[in-house]
Tab-separated table of C-alpha atoms in Angstrom:
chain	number	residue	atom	x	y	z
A	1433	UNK	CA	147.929	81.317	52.919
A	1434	UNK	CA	144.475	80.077	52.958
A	1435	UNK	CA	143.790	80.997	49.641
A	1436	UNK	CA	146.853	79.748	47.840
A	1437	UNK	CA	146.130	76.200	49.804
A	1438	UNK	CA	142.760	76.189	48.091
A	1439	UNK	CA	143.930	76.686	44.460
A	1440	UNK	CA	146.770	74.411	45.598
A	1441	UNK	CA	143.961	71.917	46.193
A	1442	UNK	CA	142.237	72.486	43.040
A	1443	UNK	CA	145.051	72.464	40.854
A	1444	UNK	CA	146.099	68.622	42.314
A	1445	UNK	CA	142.128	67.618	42.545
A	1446	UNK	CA	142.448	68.625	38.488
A	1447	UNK	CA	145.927	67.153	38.161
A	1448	UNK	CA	144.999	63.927	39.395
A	1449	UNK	CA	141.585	63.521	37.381
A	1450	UNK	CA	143.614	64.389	34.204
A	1451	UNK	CA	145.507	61.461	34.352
A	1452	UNK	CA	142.426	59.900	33.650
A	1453	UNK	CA	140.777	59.717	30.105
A	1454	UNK	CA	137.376	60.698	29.773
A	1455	UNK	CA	134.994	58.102	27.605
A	1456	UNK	CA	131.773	57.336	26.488
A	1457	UNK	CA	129.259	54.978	28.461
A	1458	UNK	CA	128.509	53.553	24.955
A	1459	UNK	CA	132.257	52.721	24.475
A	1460	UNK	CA	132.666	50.730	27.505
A	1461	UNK	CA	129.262	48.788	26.810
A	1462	UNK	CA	129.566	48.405	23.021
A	1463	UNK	CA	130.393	45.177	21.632
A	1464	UNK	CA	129.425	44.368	18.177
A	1465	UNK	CA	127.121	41.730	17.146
A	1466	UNK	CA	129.787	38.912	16.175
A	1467	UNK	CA	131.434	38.946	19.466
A	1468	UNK	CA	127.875	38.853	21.113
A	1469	UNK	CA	126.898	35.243	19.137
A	1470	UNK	CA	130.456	34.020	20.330
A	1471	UNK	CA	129.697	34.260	23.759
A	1472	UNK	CA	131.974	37.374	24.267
A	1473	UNK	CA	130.016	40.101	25.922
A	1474	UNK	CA	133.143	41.607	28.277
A	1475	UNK	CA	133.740	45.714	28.192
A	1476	UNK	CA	136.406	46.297	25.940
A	1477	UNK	CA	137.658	48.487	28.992
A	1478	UNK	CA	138.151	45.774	31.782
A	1479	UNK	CA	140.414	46.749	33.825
A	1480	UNK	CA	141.434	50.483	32.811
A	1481	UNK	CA	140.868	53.164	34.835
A	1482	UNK	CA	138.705	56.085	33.032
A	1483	UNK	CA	136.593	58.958	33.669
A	1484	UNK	CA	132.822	58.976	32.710
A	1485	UNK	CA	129.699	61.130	32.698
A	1486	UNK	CA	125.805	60.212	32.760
A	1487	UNK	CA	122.828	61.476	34.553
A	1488	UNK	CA	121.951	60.002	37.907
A	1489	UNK	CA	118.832	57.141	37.430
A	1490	UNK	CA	119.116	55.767	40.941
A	1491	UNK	CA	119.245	56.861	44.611
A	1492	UNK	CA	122.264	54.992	45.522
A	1493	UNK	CA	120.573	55.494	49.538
A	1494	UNK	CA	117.958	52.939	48.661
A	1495	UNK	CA	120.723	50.296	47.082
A	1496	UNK	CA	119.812	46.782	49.105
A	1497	UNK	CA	122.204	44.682	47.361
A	1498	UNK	CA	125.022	44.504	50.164
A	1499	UNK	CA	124.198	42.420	53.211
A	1500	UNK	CA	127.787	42.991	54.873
A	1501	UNK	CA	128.038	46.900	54.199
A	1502	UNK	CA	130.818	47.048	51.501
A	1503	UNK	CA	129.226	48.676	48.878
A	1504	UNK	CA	126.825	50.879	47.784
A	1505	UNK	CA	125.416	51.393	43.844
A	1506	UNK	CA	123.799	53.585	41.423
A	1507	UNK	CA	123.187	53.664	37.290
A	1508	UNK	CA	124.785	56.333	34.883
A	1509	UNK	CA	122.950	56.927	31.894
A	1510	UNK	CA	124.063	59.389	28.804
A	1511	UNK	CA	121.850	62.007	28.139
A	1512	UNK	CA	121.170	61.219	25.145
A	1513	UNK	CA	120.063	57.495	25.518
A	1514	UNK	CA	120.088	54.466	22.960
A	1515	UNK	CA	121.820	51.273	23.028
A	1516	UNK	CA	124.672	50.382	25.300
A	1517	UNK	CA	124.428	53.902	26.827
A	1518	UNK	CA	123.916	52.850	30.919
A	1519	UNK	CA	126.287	51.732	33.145
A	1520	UNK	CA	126.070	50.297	36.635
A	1521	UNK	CA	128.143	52.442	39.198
A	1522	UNK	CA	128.910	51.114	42.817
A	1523	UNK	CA	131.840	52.108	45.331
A	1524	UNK	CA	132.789	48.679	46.403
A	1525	UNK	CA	135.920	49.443	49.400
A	1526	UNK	CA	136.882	45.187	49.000
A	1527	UNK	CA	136.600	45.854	45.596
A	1528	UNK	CA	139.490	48.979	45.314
A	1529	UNK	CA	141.277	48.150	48.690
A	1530	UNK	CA	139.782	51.133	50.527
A	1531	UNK	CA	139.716	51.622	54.055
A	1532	UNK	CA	136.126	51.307	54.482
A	1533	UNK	CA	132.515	52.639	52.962
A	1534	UNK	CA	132.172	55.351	54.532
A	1535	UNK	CA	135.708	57.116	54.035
A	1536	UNK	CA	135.230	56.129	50.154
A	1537	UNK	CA	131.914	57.909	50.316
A	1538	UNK	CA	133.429	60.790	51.879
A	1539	UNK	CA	136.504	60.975	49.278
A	1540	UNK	CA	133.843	60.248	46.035
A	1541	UNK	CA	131.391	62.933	47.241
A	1542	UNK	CA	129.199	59.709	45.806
A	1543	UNK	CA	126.140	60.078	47.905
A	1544	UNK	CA	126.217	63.989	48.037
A	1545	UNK	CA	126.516	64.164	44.225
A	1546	UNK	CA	124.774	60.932	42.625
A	1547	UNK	CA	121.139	62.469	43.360
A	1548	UNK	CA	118.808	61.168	40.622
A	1549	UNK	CA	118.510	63.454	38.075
A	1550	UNK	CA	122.486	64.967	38.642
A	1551	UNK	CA	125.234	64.848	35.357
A	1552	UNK	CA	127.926	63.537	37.316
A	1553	UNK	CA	131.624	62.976	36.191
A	1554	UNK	CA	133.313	60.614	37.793
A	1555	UNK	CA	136.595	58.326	38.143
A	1556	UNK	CA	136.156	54.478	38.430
A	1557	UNK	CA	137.367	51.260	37.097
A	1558	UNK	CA	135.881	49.361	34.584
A	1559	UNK	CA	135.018	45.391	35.939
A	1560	UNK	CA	132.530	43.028	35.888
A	1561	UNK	CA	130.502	40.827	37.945
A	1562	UNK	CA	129.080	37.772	36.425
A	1563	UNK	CA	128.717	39.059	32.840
A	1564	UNK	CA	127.235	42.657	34.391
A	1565	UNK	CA	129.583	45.786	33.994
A	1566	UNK	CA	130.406	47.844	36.613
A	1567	UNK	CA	132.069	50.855	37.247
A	1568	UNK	CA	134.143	51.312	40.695
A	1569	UNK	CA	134.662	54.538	41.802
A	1570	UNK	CA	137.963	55.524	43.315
A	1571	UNK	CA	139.116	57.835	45.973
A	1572	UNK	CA	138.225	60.635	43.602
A	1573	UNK	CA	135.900	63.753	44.053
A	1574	UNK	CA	132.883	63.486	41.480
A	1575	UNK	CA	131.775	66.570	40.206
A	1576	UNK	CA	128.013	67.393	39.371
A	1577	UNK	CA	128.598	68.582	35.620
A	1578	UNK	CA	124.753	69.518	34.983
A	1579	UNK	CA	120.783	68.818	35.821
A	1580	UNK	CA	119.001	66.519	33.925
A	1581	UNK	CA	115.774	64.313	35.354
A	1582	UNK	CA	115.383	60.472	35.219
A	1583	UNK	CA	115.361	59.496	31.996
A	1584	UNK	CA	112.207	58.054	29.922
A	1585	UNK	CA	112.145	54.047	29.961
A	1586	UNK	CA	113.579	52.397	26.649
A	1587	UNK	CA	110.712	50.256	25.553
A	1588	UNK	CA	111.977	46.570	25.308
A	1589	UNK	CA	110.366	43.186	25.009
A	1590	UNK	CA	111.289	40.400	27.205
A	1591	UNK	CA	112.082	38.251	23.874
A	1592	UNK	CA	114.983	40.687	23.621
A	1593	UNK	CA	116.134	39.644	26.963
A	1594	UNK	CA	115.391	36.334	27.387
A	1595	UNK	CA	113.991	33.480	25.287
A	1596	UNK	CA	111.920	30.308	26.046
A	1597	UNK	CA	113.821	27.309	25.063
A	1598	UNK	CA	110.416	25.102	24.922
A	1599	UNK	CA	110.682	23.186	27.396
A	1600	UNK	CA	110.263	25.172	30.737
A	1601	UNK	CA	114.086	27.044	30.661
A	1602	UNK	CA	114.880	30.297	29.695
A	1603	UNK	CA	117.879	31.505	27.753
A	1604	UNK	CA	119.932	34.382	27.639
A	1605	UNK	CA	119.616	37.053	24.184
A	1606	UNK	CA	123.063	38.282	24.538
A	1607	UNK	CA	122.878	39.308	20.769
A	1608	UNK	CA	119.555	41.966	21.088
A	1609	UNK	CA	119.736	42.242	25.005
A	1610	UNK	CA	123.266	43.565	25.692
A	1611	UNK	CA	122.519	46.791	24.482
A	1612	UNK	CA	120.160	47.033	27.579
A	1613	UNK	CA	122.313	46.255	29.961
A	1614	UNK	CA	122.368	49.496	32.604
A	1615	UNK	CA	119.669	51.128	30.592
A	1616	UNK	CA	115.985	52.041	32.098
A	1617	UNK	CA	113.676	50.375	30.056
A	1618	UNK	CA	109.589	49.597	30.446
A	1619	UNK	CA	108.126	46.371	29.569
A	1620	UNK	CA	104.928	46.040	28.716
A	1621	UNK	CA	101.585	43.574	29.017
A	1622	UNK	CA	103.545	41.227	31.113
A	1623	UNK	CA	102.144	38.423	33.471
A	1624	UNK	CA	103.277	37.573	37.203
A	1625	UNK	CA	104.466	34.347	37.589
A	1626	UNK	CA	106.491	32.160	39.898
A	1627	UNK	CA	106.184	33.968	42.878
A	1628	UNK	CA	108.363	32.483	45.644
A	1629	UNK	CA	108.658	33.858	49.385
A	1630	UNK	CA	112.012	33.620	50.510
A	1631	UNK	CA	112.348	34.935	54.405
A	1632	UNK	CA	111.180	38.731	54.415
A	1633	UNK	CA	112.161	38.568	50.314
A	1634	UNK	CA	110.109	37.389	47.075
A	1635	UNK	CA	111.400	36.020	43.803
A	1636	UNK	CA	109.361	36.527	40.777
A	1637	UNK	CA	109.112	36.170	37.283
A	1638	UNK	CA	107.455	38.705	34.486
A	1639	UNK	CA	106.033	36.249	31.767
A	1640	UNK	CA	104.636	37.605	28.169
A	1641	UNK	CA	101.854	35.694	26.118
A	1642	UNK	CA	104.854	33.360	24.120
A	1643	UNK	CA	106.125	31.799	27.720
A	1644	UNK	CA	109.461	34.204	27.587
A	1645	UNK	CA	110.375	35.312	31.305
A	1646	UNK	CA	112.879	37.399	33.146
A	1647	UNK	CA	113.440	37.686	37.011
A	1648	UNK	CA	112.698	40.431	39.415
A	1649	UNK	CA	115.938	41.479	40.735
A	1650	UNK	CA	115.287	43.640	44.253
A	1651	UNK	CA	118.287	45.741	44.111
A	1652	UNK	CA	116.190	48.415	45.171
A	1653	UNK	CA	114.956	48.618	49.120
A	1654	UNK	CA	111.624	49.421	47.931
A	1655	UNK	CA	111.232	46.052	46.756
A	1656	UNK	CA	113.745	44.078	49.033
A	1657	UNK	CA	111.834	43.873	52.683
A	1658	UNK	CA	114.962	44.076	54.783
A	1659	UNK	CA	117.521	46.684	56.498
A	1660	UNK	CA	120.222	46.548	53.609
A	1661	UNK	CA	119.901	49.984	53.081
A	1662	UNK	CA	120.644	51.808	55.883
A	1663	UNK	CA	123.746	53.405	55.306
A	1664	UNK	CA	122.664	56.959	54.314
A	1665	UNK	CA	120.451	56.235	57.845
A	1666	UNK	CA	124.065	55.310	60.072
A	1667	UNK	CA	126.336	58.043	58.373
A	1668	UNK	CA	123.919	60.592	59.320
A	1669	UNK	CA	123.609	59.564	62.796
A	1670	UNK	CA	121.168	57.179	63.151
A	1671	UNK	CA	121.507	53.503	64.061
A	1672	UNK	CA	121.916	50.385	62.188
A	1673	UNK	CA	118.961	48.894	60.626
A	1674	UNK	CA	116.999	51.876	60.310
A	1675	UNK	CA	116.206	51.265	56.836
A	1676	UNK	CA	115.649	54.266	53.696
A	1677	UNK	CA	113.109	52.281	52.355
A	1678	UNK	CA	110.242	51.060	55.518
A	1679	UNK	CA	107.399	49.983	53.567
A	1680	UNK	CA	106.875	46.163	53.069
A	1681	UNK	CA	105.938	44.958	49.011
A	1682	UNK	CA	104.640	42.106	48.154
A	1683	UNK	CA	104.036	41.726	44.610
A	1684	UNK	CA	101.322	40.769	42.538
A	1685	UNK	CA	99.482	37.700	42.579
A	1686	UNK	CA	100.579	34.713	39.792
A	1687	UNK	CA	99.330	35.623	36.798
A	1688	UNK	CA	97.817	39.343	37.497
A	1689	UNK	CA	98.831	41.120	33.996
A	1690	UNK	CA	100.420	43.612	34.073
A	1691	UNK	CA	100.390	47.429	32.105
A	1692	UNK	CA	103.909	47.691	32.387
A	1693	UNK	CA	107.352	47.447	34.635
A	1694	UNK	CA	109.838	49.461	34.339
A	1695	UNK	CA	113.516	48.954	36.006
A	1696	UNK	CA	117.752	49.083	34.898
A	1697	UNK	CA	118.514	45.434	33.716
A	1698	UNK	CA	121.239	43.618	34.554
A	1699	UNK	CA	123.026	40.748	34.137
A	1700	UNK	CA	123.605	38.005	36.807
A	1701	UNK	CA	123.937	34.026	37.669
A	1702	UNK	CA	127.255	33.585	35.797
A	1703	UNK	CA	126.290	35.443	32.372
A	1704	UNK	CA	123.217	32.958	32.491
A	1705	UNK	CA	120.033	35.238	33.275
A	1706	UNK	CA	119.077	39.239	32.872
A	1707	UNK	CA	116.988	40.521	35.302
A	1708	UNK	CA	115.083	43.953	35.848
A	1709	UNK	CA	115.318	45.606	39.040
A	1710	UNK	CA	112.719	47.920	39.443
A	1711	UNK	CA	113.267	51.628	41.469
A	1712	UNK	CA	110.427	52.699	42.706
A	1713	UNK	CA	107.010	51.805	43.536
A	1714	UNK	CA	105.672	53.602	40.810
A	1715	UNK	CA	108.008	51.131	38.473
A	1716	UNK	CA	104.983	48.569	38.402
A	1717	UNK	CA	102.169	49.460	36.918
A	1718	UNK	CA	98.329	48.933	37.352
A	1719	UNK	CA	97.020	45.744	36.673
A	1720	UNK	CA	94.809	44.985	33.571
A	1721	UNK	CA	93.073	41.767	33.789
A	1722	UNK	CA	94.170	38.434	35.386
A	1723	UNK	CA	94.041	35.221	33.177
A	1724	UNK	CA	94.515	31.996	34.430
A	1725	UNK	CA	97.021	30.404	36.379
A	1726	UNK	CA	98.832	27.120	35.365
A	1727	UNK	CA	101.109	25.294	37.578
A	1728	UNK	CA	101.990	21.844	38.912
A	1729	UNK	CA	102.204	20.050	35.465
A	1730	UNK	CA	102.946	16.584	35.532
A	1731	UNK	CA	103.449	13.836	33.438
A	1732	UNK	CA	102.097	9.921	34.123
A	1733	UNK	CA	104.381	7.558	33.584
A	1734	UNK	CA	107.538	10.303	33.504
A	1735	UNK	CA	109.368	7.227	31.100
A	1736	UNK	CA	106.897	5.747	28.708
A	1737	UNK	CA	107.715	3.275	26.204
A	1738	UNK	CA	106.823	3.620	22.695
A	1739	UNK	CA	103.592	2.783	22.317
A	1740	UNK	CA	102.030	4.343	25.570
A	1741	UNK	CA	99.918	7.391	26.105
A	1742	UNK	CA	101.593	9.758	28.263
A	1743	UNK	CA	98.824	11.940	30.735
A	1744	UNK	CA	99.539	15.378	31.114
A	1745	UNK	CA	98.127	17.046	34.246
A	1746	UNK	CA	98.238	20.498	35.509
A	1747	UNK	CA	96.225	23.163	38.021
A	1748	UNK	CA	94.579	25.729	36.336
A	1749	UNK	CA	93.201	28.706	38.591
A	1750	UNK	CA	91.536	31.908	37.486
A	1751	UNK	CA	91.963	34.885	40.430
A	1752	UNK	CA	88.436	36.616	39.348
A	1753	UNK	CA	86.994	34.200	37.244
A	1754	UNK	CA	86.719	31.037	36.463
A	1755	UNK	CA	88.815	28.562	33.431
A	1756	UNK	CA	86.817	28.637	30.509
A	1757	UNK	CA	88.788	25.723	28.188
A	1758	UNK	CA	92.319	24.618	28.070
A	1759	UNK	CA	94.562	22.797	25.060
A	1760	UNK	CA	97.466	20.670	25.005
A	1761	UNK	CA	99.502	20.926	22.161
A	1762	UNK	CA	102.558	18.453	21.379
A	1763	UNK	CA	104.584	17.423	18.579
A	1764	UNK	CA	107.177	14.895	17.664
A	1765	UNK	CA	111.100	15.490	17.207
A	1766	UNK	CA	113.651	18.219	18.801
A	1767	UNK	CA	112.448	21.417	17.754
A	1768	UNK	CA	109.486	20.404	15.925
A	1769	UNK	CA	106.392	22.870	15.447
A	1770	UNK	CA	104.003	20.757	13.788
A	1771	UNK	CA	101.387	20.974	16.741
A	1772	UNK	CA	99.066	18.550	17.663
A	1773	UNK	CA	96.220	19.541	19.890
A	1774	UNK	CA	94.567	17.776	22.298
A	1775	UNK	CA	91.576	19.572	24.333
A	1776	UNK	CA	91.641	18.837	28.140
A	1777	UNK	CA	89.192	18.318	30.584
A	1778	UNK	CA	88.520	19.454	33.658
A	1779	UNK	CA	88.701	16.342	36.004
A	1780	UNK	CA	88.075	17.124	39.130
A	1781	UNK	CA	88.505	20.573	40.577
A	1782	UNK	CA	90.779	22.909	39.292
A	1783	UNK	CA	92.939	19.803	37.795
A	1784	UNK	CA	93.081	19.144	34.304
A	1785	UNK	CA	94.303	16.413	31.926
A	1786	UNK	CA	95.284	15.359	28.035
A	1787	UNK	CA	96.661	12.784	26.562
A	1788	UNK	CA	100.052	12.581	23.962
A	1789	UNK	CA	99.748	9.768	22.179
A	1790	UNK	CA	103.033	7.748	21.939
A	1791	UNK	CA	105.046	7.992	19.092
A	1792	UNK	CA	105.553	4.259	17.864
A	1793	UNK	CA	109.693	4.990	17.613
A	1794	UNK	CA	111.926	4.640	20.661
A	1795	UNK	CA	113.979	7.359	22.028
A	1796	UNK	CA	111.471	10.034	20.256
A	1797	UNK	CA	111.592	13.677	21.955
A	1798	UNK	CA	108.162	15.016	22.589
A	1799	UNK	CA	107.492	18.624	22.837
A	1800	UNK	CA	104.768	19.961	24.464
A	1801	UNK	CA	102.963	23.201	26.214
A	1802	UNK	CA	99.629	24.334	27.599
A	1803	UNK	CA	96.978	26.579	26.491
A	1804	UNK	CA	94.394	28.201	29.264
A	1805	UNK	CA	91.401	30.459	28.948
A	1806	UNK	CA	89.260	32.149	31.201
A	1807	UNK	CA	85.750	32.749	31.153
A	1808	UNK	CA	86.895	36.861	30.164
A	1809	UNK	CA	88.750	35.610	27.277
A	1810	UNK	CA	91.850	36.252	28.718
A	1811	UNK	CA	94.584	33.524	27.785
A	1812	UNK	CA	98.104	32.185	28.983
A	1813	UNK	CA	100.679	29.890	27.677
């Protein structure tokens, strides 16, 4: 009787993931290059209920997204890589109308069987979360379908991700960057900037030589300072707050460049901003050199008429040297790359100043950005 309840077992288990069909990461991700410029980056499969395989890129035990304890997440990647092949994969109990996270856990096999490095198959639905795909799994059993290891980062430039809009913003490359989106990818020669304490957390920014930057995201513990990820911890007996991940990071120092950083991008802030989220330690990689710093730029008088000379000030810092020269460049006219250049000087300390000249015609837009180099040669814009 034992026996025949087994295959009884098996047989449903198989019945029930049959319903199911079983697709491509690259179908759900792929969207082709017109619906990209219109805006339109949303899976084709939103909404439908599918079955999917990939190798395992994350250790969902070190996830630190979820303050409240309702979900938990992980990456799929195909074996075979290339554009639009990773997908982000969470169980999310709100999300499904499950009982709670630990029961789904239990029914998904997800933390037993989404070990990094695992071909999983698994049941889910396909949503999304502020322009980022995700994958839901539901009360179904994943099954480890073969061995793999983590996959080798996609090399990508942060111009494929986001763009510098010229005057201090950043913009989303939906067109080149979607096909990122869930994939592990390395960039490389990147700067440190904006770095921003926030409680036991940091927000920063990688920044390459043209002035294009993309956020840190700390989905992973590692990077994250707090308990978030302590679930593996609680369901195996321990207490709350007993976190996977105990050592505290705190990154880089502003403008400390960078060999490379690997991490899964994502999308986030309302289809505004991809991030990469780093997984490990060894995700960011020895620093090179460290050119100088510029921050605190400033304008005097913010509204100028016509015919007045507008000051531009900023702090420059070098961390082991000292600022060799610095240039102001500025031109006349929305988009306009006709550069002017103005050489600063150093004022007083580590302040330094140029003039724009005023443009003789009301209502002109003036474009402008700074130069900086230290006494290495090493140079930032």
């Amino acid at each position: 009787m034992k026996f025949l309840f087994t295959v009884l077992a098996m047989v449903s288990l198989t019945a029930l993931q049959a319903q199911y069909p079983l697709v491509e990461i690259y179908d759900i991700q792929y969207r082709d290059e017109a619906s990209l410029a219109a805006g339109d980056d949303l899976s084709l499969y939103e909404g439908d209920t599918v079955r999917i395989q990939g190798v395992v890129t994350f250790d969902p035990c070190d996830y630190a997204l979820s303050s409240t304890g309702s979900r938990m997440g992980t990456w799929l990647q195909d074996t075979d890589g290339g554009p639009f092949s990773g997908v982000h994969v969470l169980i999310d109990f709100p999300a499904i109308g499950y009982a709670d996270l630990e029961s789904l856990n239990a029914a998904t096999l997800f933390v037993d069987n989404f070990q990094v490095g695992n071909i999983v198959e698994c049941t889910g639905i396909v949503s999304t979360f502020e322009g980022n795909t995700q994958f839901w799994l539901i009360p179904v059993e994943s099954e480890i379908v073969g061995f793999s290891t983590l996959p080798s980062p996609d090399p990508a430039a942060i111009e494929e991700l986001m763009v510098s809009d010229g005057a201090g913003g950043q913009v989303i490359n939906t067109i080149d960057g979607e096909q990122y989106e869930g994939r592990y990818i390395e960039l490389t020669n990147v700067f440190v900037t904006d770095v921003t304490p926030s409680g036991l957390r940091w927000f920063w920014y990688l920044q390459d030589a043209a002035g294009n930057k993309i956020q840190i995201r700390d989905v992973s513990g590692h990077f994250r300072n707090d308990t978030y990820d302590d679930e593996c911890n609680i369901w195996a007996g321990g207490a709350a707050g007993e976190t996977n991940t105990p050592d505290i990071y705190t990154p880089p120092a502003i403008g400390t460049n960078l060999s490379y950083v690997r991490g899964m991008i994502l999308e986030f802030s309302a289809e505004t901003q991809y991030a990469i989220a780093p997984l490990s330690l060894e995700d960011i990689g020895p620093a090179l050199s460290s050119p100088p710093v510029i921050t605190d730029i400033t304008r005097t008088p913010v509204v100028a008429t016509p015919d007045e000379e507008v000051t531009i000030s900023a702090t420059i810092t070098d961390l082991d040297g000292t600022v060799a020269s610095a240039n102001l460049y500025y031109s006349y006219g929305i988009g306009a790359t006709d550069w002017n250049l103005q050489v600063m000087t150093n004022t007083a300390g580590d302040t330094w100043q140029g003039g724009i000249p005023g443009p003789g015609v009301d209502s002109t837009y003036v474009n402008y950005y700074i130069e900086a180099f230290d006494n290495a040669g090493n140079s930032i814009t």
